[in-house]
Amino acid sequence: MILTSSALYFLPNLRSALTRETSKLHLHQQLQWRGLVKVRLKWVKNKGLDHIIDRETDLKAASLLKDAIKRSPTGFITARSLSDWQKHLGLTVPVLRFIRRYPTLFYEFPHSRYASLPCFRLTDTALRLDTQEQIIHQAQEADTVERLTRVLMMLKSKAIPFKSLLHLKWDLGLPDSFATTIIPKYPDHFRIVESQNGLSCFTLAQWRDEYAVSALQKNNENAEFGDAYRQFKRGTTALAFPMSFPRGYGAQNKVKAWMENFQKLPYISPYEDSSQIDPSSDLMEKRVVGVLHELLRLTIHKKTKRNYFRPLRQELNLPHRFTRIFTRYPGIFYLSLKCKTTTVALKEGYRRGKLADPHPLARIRDKYYHVMRTGVLYRATGVNLIPEKEGLVNPEEVEIKESDPEEEGVETSDECYEEDISEDSEDE
């Protein structure tokens, strides 16, 4: 090949530019690989969080049943229609047995034509609670819109099938009729489109820079030591995740070194494009932790079922076996096996067995639980014998006494083992 004089003139500049790009690429690769110590950790049971997950499983099932009765044109549902709802409600007992357990929410009566067919409608107490709940939904509508927008902004296509979103409806605090009340009301935020496979999808109308700041970034920005966030913005430091280890982990040298190196890795916002990051790098692992952390922060109770993340895996650019992250980072996440399912909780969201910063919806759900528990206590003597002060839910706050969180201890040694929690099996 013959080079012209002009080509010879630009050759040194081209060589210099290639050298600079190679150096940048090498530096980028170095930042992605910090040689994290591969420590395998033993799964540790947290009795406090297990208790919360256990009671809120019943609370969620009761809430879904309440919404189903409200949607019914007759104002009630029959025992026959509930026969195959057990898996949908996440229950470990038959639905009929469950709904009869809470007579303060669900009133049982015989069908007008079929006397042997039990029917259920909402009690006056349940209707009053629902009215309070709808008032909260209206007052918190801007917050709900922001939550939905943030979820869509984290996805590659900025769209999610309604089927996948319905699984997260209760966890994200969406009103039962959000598809017909909220989405059409905000055309500058959301649109409904039909995907290539014919599914109805919920998509982002436009990107919003004001929402593209993660909860971790906000917390560091608002913290007293805000200088750390300013240094992060200048690219001179990384953001650290809050961690709360089970007893015994903190004294282990390998775990300590691993977490220190992990925290020093650059923080990648879940709202940033991650397509250029090596999928097998340490940097990608921290980015995956950040995505899961942000999703859990967007939920009302700072927890959700593990399998609810699976339909979003590709859209969030998560690795195939991403749920191993939950047991790999026990200082950030807790994986519970209660209620024949696998639930993941964000540990920083709880303090002494309660939500650290409860959302107004979490407070009204505490009232539901108070009424449910009251019904169980008086079920043997008859719901009509409940004292009036016990059955009413007018007080602004209902204090739910919980036991202090307990964790099993961990032997302090350099060798740790991860309990075999299969992530390929489907939750019930």
PDB file of C-alpha atoms in Angstrom, residues 16-295:
ATOM      1  CA  SER A  16      -0.736   9.133  19.445  1.00  0.00           C
ATOM      2  CA  ALA A  17      -4.561   9.051  19.515  1.00  0.00           C
ATOM      3  CA  LEU A  18      -4.558   5.257  19.450  1.00  0.00           C
ATOM      4  CA  THR A  19      -2.060   5.195  22.316  1.00  0.00           C
ATOM      5  CA  ARG A  20      -4.286   7.502  24.399  1.00  0.00           C
ATOM      6  CA  GLU A  21      -7.380   5.374  23.712  1.00  0.00           C
ATOM      7  CA  THR A  22      -5.473   2.200  24.596  1.00  0.00           C
ATOM      8  CA  SER A  23      -4.363   3.766  27.877  1.00  0.00           C
ATOM      9  CA  LYS A  24      -7.938   4.800  28.669  1.00  0.00           C
ATOM     10  CA  LEU A  25      -9.183   1.296  27.900  1.00  0.00           C
ATOM     11  CA  HIS A  26      -6.482  -0.222  30.114  1.00  0.00           C
ATOM     12  CA  LEU A  27      -7.386   2.156  32.957  1.00  0.00           C
ATOM     13  CA  HIS A  28     -11.092   1.360  32.504  1.00  0.00           C
ATOM     14  CA  GLN A  29     -10.319  -2.355  32.703  1.00  0.00           C
ATOM     15  CA  GLN A  30      -8.255  -1.804  35.844  1.00  0.00           C
ATOM     16  CA  LEU A  31     -11.165   0.032  37.468  1.00  0.00           C
ATOM     17  CA  GLN A  32     -13.472  -2.874  36.648  1.00  0.00           C
ATOM     18  CA  TRP A  33     -11.172  -5.446  38.231  1.00  0.00           C
ATOM     19  CA  ARG A  34     -10.057  -4.997  41.822  1.00  0.00           C
ATOM     20  CA  GLY A  35      -9.475  -8.660  42.604  1.00  0.00           C
ATOM     21  CA  LEU A  36     -12.249  -9.077  45.148  1.00  0.00           C
ATOM     22  CA  VAL A  37     -11.633 -11.936  47.549  1.00  0.00           C
ATOM     23  CA  LYS A  38     -14.106 -14.704  46.690  1.00  0.00           C
ATOM     24  CA  VAL A  39     -15.569 -15.461  50.104  1.00  0.00           C
ATOM     25  CA  ARG A  40     -18.430 -17.928  50.459  1.00  0.00           C
ATOM     26  CA  LEU A  41     -20.758 -16.966  53.292  1.00  0.00           C
ATOM     27  CA  LYS A  42     -23.061 -19.085  55.390  1.00  0.00           C
ATOM     28  CA  TRP A  43     -26.734 -18.117  55.215  1.00  0.00           C
ATOM     29  CA  VAL A  44     -27.868 -16.865  58.626  1.00  0.00           C
ATOM     30  CA  LYS A  45     -31.478 -16.800  59.775  1.00  0.00           C
ATOM     31  CA  ASN A  46     -32.826 -13.451  60.991  1.00  0.00           C
ATOM     32  CA  LYS A  47     -35.831 -14.221  63.200  1.00  0.00           C
ATOM     33  CA  GLY A  48     -36.925 -10.587  63.367  1.00  0.00           C
ATOM     34  CA  LEU A  49     -37.171 -10.139  59.596  1.00  0.00           C
ATOM     35  CA  ASP A  50     -38.697 -13.609  59.200  1.00  0.00           C
ATOM     36  CA  HIS A  51     -41.457 -12.579  61.605  1.00  0.00           C
ATOM     37  CA  ILE A  52     -42.178  -9.401  59.600  1.00  0.00           C
ATOM     38  CA  ILE A  53     -42.302 -11.351  56.330  1.00  0.00           C
ATOM     39  CA  ASP A  54     -44.577 -13.965  57.889  1.00  0.00           C
ATOM     40  CA  ARG A  55     -47.169 -11.460  59.123  1.00  0.00           C
ATOM     41  CA  GLU A  56     -47.042  -9.321  55.965  1.00  0.00           C
ATOM     42  CA  THR A  57     -47.713 -12.378  53.809  1.00  0.00           C
ATOM     43  CA  ASP A  58     -51.128 -12.604  55.473  1.00  0.00           C
ATOM     44  CA  LEU A  59     -51.523  -8.827  55.276  1.00  0.00           C
ATOM     45  CA  LYS A  60     -50.875  -8.802  51.523  1.00  0.00           C
ATOM     46  CA  ALA A  61     -53.278 -11.716  50.935  1.00  0.00           C
ATOM     47  CA  ALA A  62     -56.016  -9.931  52.903  1.00  0.00           C
ATOM     48  CA  SER A  63     -55.397  -6.733  50.931  1.00  0.00           C
ATOM     49  CA  LEU A  64     -55.660  -8.568  47.583  1.00  0.00           C
ATOM     50  CA  LEU A  65     -58.890 -10.239  48.709  1.00  0.00           C
ATOM     51  CA  LYS A  66     -60.275  -6.874  49.802  1.00  0.00           C
ATOM     52  CA  ASP A  67     -59.526  -5.388  46.372  1.00  0.00           C
ATOM     53  CA  ALA A  68     -61.113  -8.396  44.634  1.00  0.00           C
ATOM     54  CA  ILE A  69     -64.334  -7.938  46.621  1.00  0.00           C
ATOM     55  CA  LYS A  70     -64.368  -4.228  45.739  1.00  0.00           C
ATOM     56  CA  ARG A  71     -63.994  -5.039  42.032  1.00  0.00           C
ATOM     57  CA  SER A  72     -66.834  -7.556  42.113  1.00  0.00           C
ATOM     58  CA  PRO A  73     -70.066  -6.132  40.589  1.00  0.00           C
ATOM     59  CA  THR A  74     -72.082  -7.953  43.267  1.00  0.00           C
ATOM     60  CA  GLY A  75     -70.046  -6.569  46.159  1.00  0.00           C
ATOM     61  CA  PHE A  76     -69.102 -10.055  47.369  1.00  0.00           C
ATOM     62  CA  ILE A  77     -67.179 -13.152  46.321  1.00  0.00           C
ATOM     63  CA  THR A  78     -68.104 -16.802  46.732  1.00  0.00           C
ATOM     64  CA  ALA A  79     -66.041 -19.617  48.230  1.00  0.00           C
ATOM     65  CA  ARG A  80     -66.180 -21.383  44.853  1.00  0.00           C
ATOM     66  CA  SER A  81     -64.426 -18.489  43.095  1.00  0.00           C
ATOM     67  CA  LEU A  82     -61.617 -18.593  45.703  1.00  0.00           C
ATOM     68  CA  SER A  83     -60.812 -22.280  45.271  1.00  0.00           C
ATOM     69  CA  ASP A  84     -57.748 -21.772  43.034  1.00  0.00           C
ATOM     70  CA  TRP A  85     -56.417 -18.509  44.507  1.00  0.00           C
ATOM     71  CA  GLN A  86     -54.019 -19.998  47.047  1.00  0.00           C
ATOM     72  CA  LYS A  87     -50.864 -19.706  44.935  1.00  0.00           C
ATOM     73  CA  HIS A  88     -51.832 -16.255  43.629  1.00  0.00           C
ATOM     74  CA  LEU A  89     -52.242 -14.983  47.196  1.00  0.00           C
ATOM     75  CA  GLY A  90     -49.005 -16.622  48.369  1.00  0.00           C
ATOM     76  CA  LEU A  91     -50.744 -18.605  51.113  1.00  0.00           C
ATOM     77  CA  THR A  92     -49.707 -21.872  52.709  1.00  0.00           C
ATOM     78  CA  VAL A  93     -53.290 -22.675  53.803  1.00  0.00           C
ATOM     79  CA  PRO A  94     -56.538 -22.996  51.787  1.00  0.00           C
ATOM     80  CA  VAL A  95     -58.081 -19.613  50.969  1.00  0.00           C
ATOM     81  CA  LEU A  96     -61.418 -20.466  52.606  1.00  0.00           C
ATOM     82  CA  ARG A  97     -59.683 -21.245  55.900  1.00  0.00           C
ATOM     83  CA  PHE A  98     -57.661 -18.045  55.609  1.00  0.00           C
ATOM     84  CA  ILE A  99     -60.588 -15.698  54.924  1.00  0.00           C
ATOM     85  CA  ARG A 100     -62.584 -17.175  57.828  1.00  0.00           C
ATOM     86  CA  ARG A 101     -59.653 -16.453  60.117  1.00  0.00           C
ATOM     87  CA  TYR A 102     -60.327 -12.699  59.871  1.00  0.00           C
ATOM     88  CA  PRO A 103     -64.034 -11.988  60.533  1.00  0.00           C
ATOM     89  CA  THR A 104     -63.275  -8.348  61.345  1.00  0.00           C
ATOM     90  CA  LEU A 105     -62.442  -7.753  57.650  1.00  0.00           C
ATOM     91  CA  PHE A 106     -64.616 -10.319  55.865  1.00  0.00           C
ATOM     92  CA  TYR A 107     -68.269 -10.977  56.744  1.00  0.00           C
ATOM     93  CA  GLU A 108     -69.531 -14.460  55.829  1.00  0.00           C
ATOM     94  CA  PHE A 109     -73.120 -15.114  54.750  1.00  0.00           C
ATOM     95  CA  PRO A 110     -74.956 -17.788  52.689  1.00  0.00           C
ATOM     96  CA  HIS A 111     -75.684 -17.320  48.998  1.00  0.00           C
ATOM     97  CA  SER A 112     -79.271 -16.199  48.258  1.00  0.00           C
ATOM     98  CA  ARG A 113     -79.866 -19.104  45.835  1.00  0.00           C
ATOM     99  CA  TYR A 114     -77.425 -21.745  47.100  1.00  0.00           C
ATOM    100  CA  ALA A 115     -77.618 -21.868  50.893  1.00  0.00           C
ATOM    101  CA  SER A 116     -74.593 -24.172  51.202  1.00  0.00           C
ATOM    102  CA  LEU A 117     -72.343 -21.790  49.248  1.00  0.00           C
ATOM    103  CA  PRO A 118     -70.467 -19.375  51.587  1.00  0.00           C
ATOM    104  CA  CYS A 119     -70.104 -15.771  50.422  1.00  0.00           C
ATOM    105  CA  PHE A 120     -67.957 -12.955  51.759  1.00  0.00           C
ATOM    106  CA  ARG A 121     -68.295  -9.182  51.729  1.00  0.00           C
ATOM    107  CA  LEU A 122     -66.301  -6.441  53.458  1.00  0.00           C
ATOM    108  CA  THR A 123     -67.216  -5.451  56.998  1.00  0.00           C
ATOM    109  CA  ASP A 124     -67.935  -1.832  57.929  1.00  0.00           C
ATOM    110  CA  THR A 125     -64.498  -1.670  59.560  1.00  0.00           C
ATOM    111  CA  ALA A 126     -62.834  -2.872  56.346  1.00  0.00           C
ATOM    112  CA  LEU A 127     -64.765  -0.289  54.318  1.00  0.00           C
ATOM    113  CA  ARG A 128     -63.655   2.508  56.668  1.00  0.00           C
ATOM    114  CA  LEU A 129     -60.058   1.354  56.388  1.00  0.00           C
ATOM    115  CA  ASP A 130     -60.331   1.237  52.605  1.00  0.00           C
ATOM    116  CA  THR A 131     -61.630   4.812  52.553  1.00  0.00           C
ATOM    117  CA  GLN A 132     -58.586   5.912  54.549  1.00  0.00           C
ATOM    118  CA  GLU A 133     -56.343   3.973  52.171  1.00  0.00           C
ATOM    119  CA  GLN A 134     -57.818   5.670  49.089  1.00  0.00           C
ATOM    120  CA  ILE A 135     -57.262   9.083  50.686  1.00  0.00           C
ATOM    121  CA  ILE A 136     -53.594   8.169  51.176  1.00  0.00           C
ATOM    122  CA  HIS A 137     -53.305   6.997  47.555  1.00  0.00           C
ATOM    123  CA  GLN A 138     -54.638  10.356  46.383  1.00  0.00           C
ATOM    124  CA  ALA A 139     -52.364  12.339  48.694  1.00  0.00           C
ATOM    125  CA  GLN A 140     -49.317  10.271  47.634  1.00  0.00           C
ATOM    126  CA  GLU A 141     -50.071  10.248  43.903  1.00  0.00           C
ATOM    127  CA  ALA A 142     -46.986  12.301  42.998  1.00  0.00           C
ATOM    128  CA  ASP A 143     -44.818   9.831  44.941  1.00  0.00           C
ATOM    129  CA  THR A 144     -46.473   6.898  43.142  1.00  0.00           C
ATOM    130  CA  VAL A 145     -45.830   8.501  39.744  1.00  0.00           C
ATOM    131  CA  GLU A 146     -42.183   9.009  40.680  1.00  0.00           C
ATOM    132  CA  ARG A 147     -41.796   5.367  41.752  1.00  0.00           C
ATOM    133  CA  LEU A 148     -43.237   4.108  38.473  1.00  0.00           C
ATOM    134  CA  THR A 149     -41.076   6.493  36.466  1.00  0.00           C
ATOM    135  CA  ARG A 150     -37.913   5.377  38.263  1.00  0.00           C
ATOM    136  CA  VAL A 151     -38.654   1.694  37.610  1.00  0.00           C
ATOM    137  CA  LEU A 152     -39.108   2.384  33.882  1.00  0.00           C
ATOM    138  CA  MET A 153     -35.961   4.531  33.729  1.00  0.00           C
ATOM    139  CA  MET A 154     -33.858   1.585  34.950  1.00  0.00           C
ATOM    140  CA  LEU A 155     -35.032  -0.680  32.110  1.00  0.00           C
ATOM    141  CA  LYS A 156     -33.240  -0.930  28.751  1.00  0.00           C
ATOM    142  CA  SER A 157     -36.380  -0.499  26.647  1.00  0.00           C
ATOM    143  CA  LYS A 158     -38.012   1.826  29.210  1.00  0.00           C
ATOM    144  CA  ALA A 159     -41.072  -0.446  29.038  1.00  0.00           C
ATOM    145  CA  ILE A 160     -42.545  -3.235  31.151  1.00  0.00           C
ATOM    146  CA  PRO A 161     -45.414  -5.679  30.410  1.00  0.00           C
ATOM    147  CA  PHE A 162     -48.438  -5.144  32.629  1.00  0.00           C
ATOM    148  CA  LYS A 163     -48.196  -8.782  33.715  1.00  0.00           C
ATOM    149  CA  SER A 164     -44.747  -8.193  35.228  1.00  0.00           C
ATOM    150  CA  LEU A 165     -45.838  -4.942  36.860  1.00  0.00           C
ATOM    151  CA  LEU A 166     -48.910  -6.521  38.462  1.00  0.00           C
ATOM    152  CA  HIS A 167     -46.647  -8.812  40.503  1.00  0.00           C
ATOM    153  CA  LEU A 168     -45.029  -5.715  42.014  1.00  0.00           C
ATOM    154  CA  LYS A 169     -48.240  -3.689  42.428  1.00  0.00           C
ATOM    155  CA  TRP A 170     -48.641  -4.223  46.180  1.00  0.00           C
ATOM    156  CA  ASP A 171     -44.917  -3.902  46.886  1.00  0.00           C
ATOM    157  CA  LEU A 172     -44.653  -0.616  44.951  1.00  0.00           C
ATOM    158  CA  GLY A 173     -47.768   0.767  46.654  1.00  0.00           C
ATOM    159  CA  LEU A 174     -49.822   1.139  43.462  1.00  0.00           C
ATOM    160  CA  PRO A 175     -53.590   1.598  43.821  1.00  0.00           C
ATOM    161  CA  ASP A 176     -55.662  -1.310  42.560  1.00  0.00           C
ATOM    162  CA  SER A 177     -56.988   0.753  39.629  1.00  0.00           C
ATOM    163  CA  PHE A 178     -53.676   2.430  38.697  1.00  0.00           C
ATOM    164  CA  ALA A 179     -53.976   1.338  35.045  1.00  0.00           C
ATOM    165  CA  THR A 180     -57.174   3.338  34.571  1.00  0.00           C
ATOM    166  CA  THR A 181     -56.642   6.176  37.057  1.00  0.00           C
ATOM    167  CA  ILE A 182     -52.951   7.110  37.134  1.00  0.00           C
ATOM    168  CA  ILE A 183     -51.525   6.167  33.732  1.00  0.00           C
ATOM    169  CA  PRO A 184     -54.059   8.069  31.557  1.00  0.00           C
ATOM    170  CA  LYS A 185     -53.786  11.064  33.907  1.00  0.00           C
ATOM    171  CA  TYR A 186     -50.042  11.501  33.208  1.00  0.00           C
ATOM    172  CA  PRO A 187     -49.493  11.252  29.422  1.00  0.00           C
ATOM    173  CA  ASP A 188     -46.240  13.215  29.778  1.00  0.00           C
ATOM    174  CA  HIS A 189     -44.894  10.404  31.995  1.00  0.00           C
ATOM    175  CA  PHE A 190     -46.427   7.146  30.712  1.00  0.00           C
ATOM    176  CA  ARG A 191     -47.845   5.516  27.611  1.00  0.00           C
ATOM    177  CA  ILE A 192     -49.540   2.199  26.915  1.00  0.00           C
ATOM    178  CA  VAL A 193     -48.255   0.358  23.836  1.00  0.00           C
ATOM    179  CA  GLU A 194     -48.609  -3.120  22.382  1.00  0.00           C
ATOM    180  CA  SER A 195     -45.397  -5.145  22.085  1.00  0.00           C
ATOM    181  CA  GLN A 196     -44.433  -7.391  19.165  1.00  0.00           C
ATOM    182  CA  ASN A 197     -45.755 -10.469  20.977  1.00  0.00           C
ATOM    183  CA  GLY A 198     -49.122  -8.816  21.504  1.00  0.00           C
ATOM    184  CA  LEU A 199     -48.683  -8.019  25.185  1.00  0.00           C
ATOM    185  CA  SER A 200     -49.867  -4.713  26.549  1.00  0.00           C
ATOM    186  CA  CYS A 201     -46.874  -2.750  27.865  1.00  0.00           C
ATOM    187  CA  PHE A 202     -46.456   0.243  30.075  1.00  0.00           C
ATOM    188  CA  THR A 203     -43.722   2.557  28.749  1.00  0.00           C
ATOM    189  CA  LEU A 204     -41.902   5.759  29.669  1.00  0.00           C
ATOM    190  CA  ALA A 205     -43.025   8.849  27.729  1.00  0.00           C
ATOM    191  CA  GLN A 206     -39.828  10.836  28.309  1.00  0.00           C
ATOM    192  CA  TRP A 207     -36.631  10.717  30.336  1.00  0.00           C
ATOM    193  CA  ARG A 208     -36.568  12.800  33.521  1.00  0.00           C
ATOM    194  CA  ASP A 209     -33.188  13.926  34.808  1.00  0.00           C
ATOM    195  CA  GLU A 210     -34.607  14.922  38.192  1.00  0.00           C
ATOM    196  CA  TYR A 211     -35.388  11.255  38.931  1.00  0.00           C
ATOM    197  CA  ALA A 212     -32.053   9.871  37.702  1.00  0.00           C
ATOM    198  CA  VAL A 213     -30.511  10.038  41.194  1.00  0.00           C
ATOM    199  CA  SER A 214     -30.470   6.827  43.218  1.00  0.00           C
ATOM    200  CA  ALA A 215     -31.468   6.548  46.879  1.00  0.00           C
ATOM    201  CA  LEU A 216     -27.840   5.840  47.803  1.00  0.00           C
ATOM    202  CA  GLN A 217     -26.707   9.037  46.084  1.00  0.00           C
ATOM    203  CA  LYS A 218     -29.462  11.029  47.799  1.00  0.00           C
ATOM    204  CA  ASN A 219     -28.580   9.665  51.225  1.00  0.00           C
ATOM    205  CA  ASN A 220     -24.916  10.578  50.782  1.00  0.00           C
ATOM    206  CA  GLU A 221     -25.810  13.995  49.418  1.00  0.00           C
ATOM    207  CA  ASN A 222     -28.021  14.749  52.439  1.00  0.00           C
ATOM    208  CA  ALA A 223     -25.711  13.208  55.041  1.00  0.00           C
ATOM    209  CA  GLU A 224     -23.800  15.332  57.531  1.00  0.00           C
ATOM    210  CA  PHE A 225     -20.569  14.220  55.864  1.00  0.00           C
ATOM    211  CA  GLY A 226     -21.823  15.539  52.510  1.00  0.00           C
ATOM    212  CA  ASP A 227     -18.241  16.262  51.431  1.00  0.00           C
ATOM    213  CA  ALA A 228     -17.931  12.563  50.519  1.00  0.00           C
ATOM    214  CA  TYR A 229     -20.733  12.987  47.974  1.00  0.00           C
ATOM    215  CA  ARG A 230     -19.083  16.078  46.501  1.00  0.00           C
ATOM    216  CA  GLN A 231     -15.860  14.128  46.104  1.00  0.00           C
ATOM    217  CA  PHE A 232     -17.826  11.314  44.455  1.00  0.00           C
ATOM    218  CA  LYS A 233     -19.321  13.798  41.967  1.00  0.00           C
ATOM    219  CA  ARG A 234     -15.787  14.888  41.096  1.00  0.00           C
ATOM    220  CA  GLY A 235     -14.816  11.260  40.530  1.00  0.00           C
ATOM    221  CA  THR A 236     -12.295  11.099  43.364  1.00  0.00           C
ATOM    222  CA  THR A 237     -14.058   8.553  45.569  1.00  0.00           C
ATOM    223  CA  ALA A 238     -16.790   5.892  45.558  1.00  0.00           C
ATOM    224  CA  LEU A 239     -20.081   5.631  47.431  1.00  0.00           C
ATOM    225  CA  ALA A 240     -20.376   2.963  50.129  1.00  0.00           C
ATOM    226  CA  PHE A 241     -23.482   0.864  50.789  1.00  0.00           C
ATOM    227  CA  PRO A 242     -24.792   0.793  54.366  1.00  0.00           C
ATOM    228  CA  MET A 243     -24.098  -2.643  55.834  1.00  0.00           C
ATOM    229  CA  SER A 244     -25.329  -4.547  58.860  1.00  0.00           C
ATOM    230  CA  PHE A 245     -23.708  -7.964  59.215  1.00  0.00           C
ATOM    231  CA  PRO A 246     -25.010 -10.902  61.268  1.00  0.00           C
ATOM    232  CA  ARG A 247     -23.171 -11.404  64.527  1.00  0.00           C
ATOM    233  CA  GLY A 248     -19.713 -12.846  63.955  1.00  0.00           C
ATOM    234  CA  TYR A 249     -19.142 -11.756  60.360  1.00  0.00           C
ATOM    235  CA  GLY A 250     -17.547  -8.427  61.241  1.00  0.00           C
ATOM    236  CA  ALA A 251     -14.567 -10.061  62.953  1.00  0.00           C
ATOM    237  CA  GLN A 252     -13.632 -12.244  59.973  1.00  0.00           C
ATOM    238  CA  ASN A 253     -10.541 -10.963  58.199  1.00  0.00           C
ATOM    239  CA  LYS A 254     -11.507 -12.258  54.760  1.00  0.00           C
ATOM    240  CA  VAL A 255     -14.966 -10.703  54.939  1.00  0.00           C
ATOM    241  CA  LYS A 256     -13.524  -7.413  56.173  1.00  0.00           C
ATOM    242  CA  ALA A 257     -10.988  -7.214  53.336  1.00  0.00           C
ATOM    243  CA  TRP A 258     -13.593  -8.237  50.775  1.00  0.00           C
ATOM    244  CA  MET A 259     -16.073  -5.556  51.839  1.00  0.00           C
ATOM    245  CA  GLU A 260     -13.421  -2.837  51.983  1.00  0.00           C
ATOM    246  CA  ASN A 261     -12.327  -3.601  48.412  1.00  0.00           C
ATOM    247  CA  PHE A 262     -15.942  -3.840  47.273  1.00  0.00           C
ATOM    248  CA  GLN A 263     -16.841  -0.433  48.756  1.00  0.00           C
ATOM    249  CA  LYS A 264     -13.828   1.173  47.022  1.00  0.00           C
ATOM    250  CA  LEU A 265     -15.072   0.149  43.575  1.00  0.00           C
ATOM    251  CA  PRO A 266     -16.698   2.991  41.578  1.00  0.00           C
ATOM    252  CA  TYR A 267     -20.444   3.272  42.120  1.00  0.00           C
ATOM    253  CA  ILE A 268     -22.486   2.922  38.915  1.00  0.00           C
ATOM    254  CA  SER A 269     -25.929   4.500  39.146  1.00  0.00           C
ATOM    255  CA  PRO A 270     -28.758   2.094  38.173  1.00  0.00           C
ATOM    256  CA  TYR A 271     -30.011   4.838  35.837  1.00  0.00           C
ATOM    257  CA  GLU A 272     -26.763   4.855  33.813  1.00  0.00           C
ATOM    258  CA  ASP A 273     -26.035   2.762  30.728  1.00  0.00           C
ATOM    259  CA  SER A 274     -24.050  -0.340  31.729  1.00  0.00           C
ATOM    260  CA  SER A 275     -23.604  -1.965  28.320  1.00  0.00           C
ATOM    261  CA  GLN A 276     -19.858  -1.179  28.224  1.00  0.00           C
ATOM    262  CA  ILE A 277     -19.091  -2.877  31.542  1.00  0.00           C
ATOM    263  CA  ASP A 278     -17.504  -6.346  31.444  1.00  0.00           C
ATOM    264  CA  PRO A 279     -20.316  -8.723  32.592  1.00  0.00           C
ATOM    265  CA  SER A 280     -17.857 -10.844  34.612  1.00  0.00           C
ATOM    266  CA  SER A 281     -16.029  -7.948  36.279  1.00  0.00           C
ATOM    267  CA  ASP A 282     -16.111  -6.814  39.891  1.00  0.00           C
ATOM    268  CA  LEU A 283     -17.460  -3.465  38.739  1.00  0.00           C
ATOM    269  CA  MET A 284     -20.488  -5.180  37.194  1.00  0.00           C
ATOM    270  CA  GLU A 285     -21.044  -7.049  40.458  1.00  0.00           C
ATOM    271  CA  LYS A 286     -21.195  -3.759  42.346  1.00  0.00           C
ATOM    272  CA  ARG A 287     -23.478  -2.327  39.682  1.00  0.00           C
ATOM    273  CA  VAL A 288     -25.853  -5.312  40.113  1.00  0.00           C
ATOM    274  CA  VAL A 289     -25.874  -4.722  43.881  1.00  0.00           C
ATOM    275  CA  GLY A 290     -26.765  -1.090  43.170  1.00  0.00           C
ATOM    276  CA  VAL A 291     -29.664  -1.993  40.870  1.00  0.00           C
ATOM    277  CA  LEU A 292     -31.179  -4.469  43.343  1.00  0.00           C
ATOM    278  CA  HIS A 293     -30.615  -2.000  46.189  1.00  0.00           C
ATOM    279  CA  GLU A 294     -32.481   0.750  44.299  1.00  0.00           C
ATOM    280  CA  LEU A 295     -35.406  -1.511  43.354  1.00  0.00           C
TER     281      LEU A 295
END
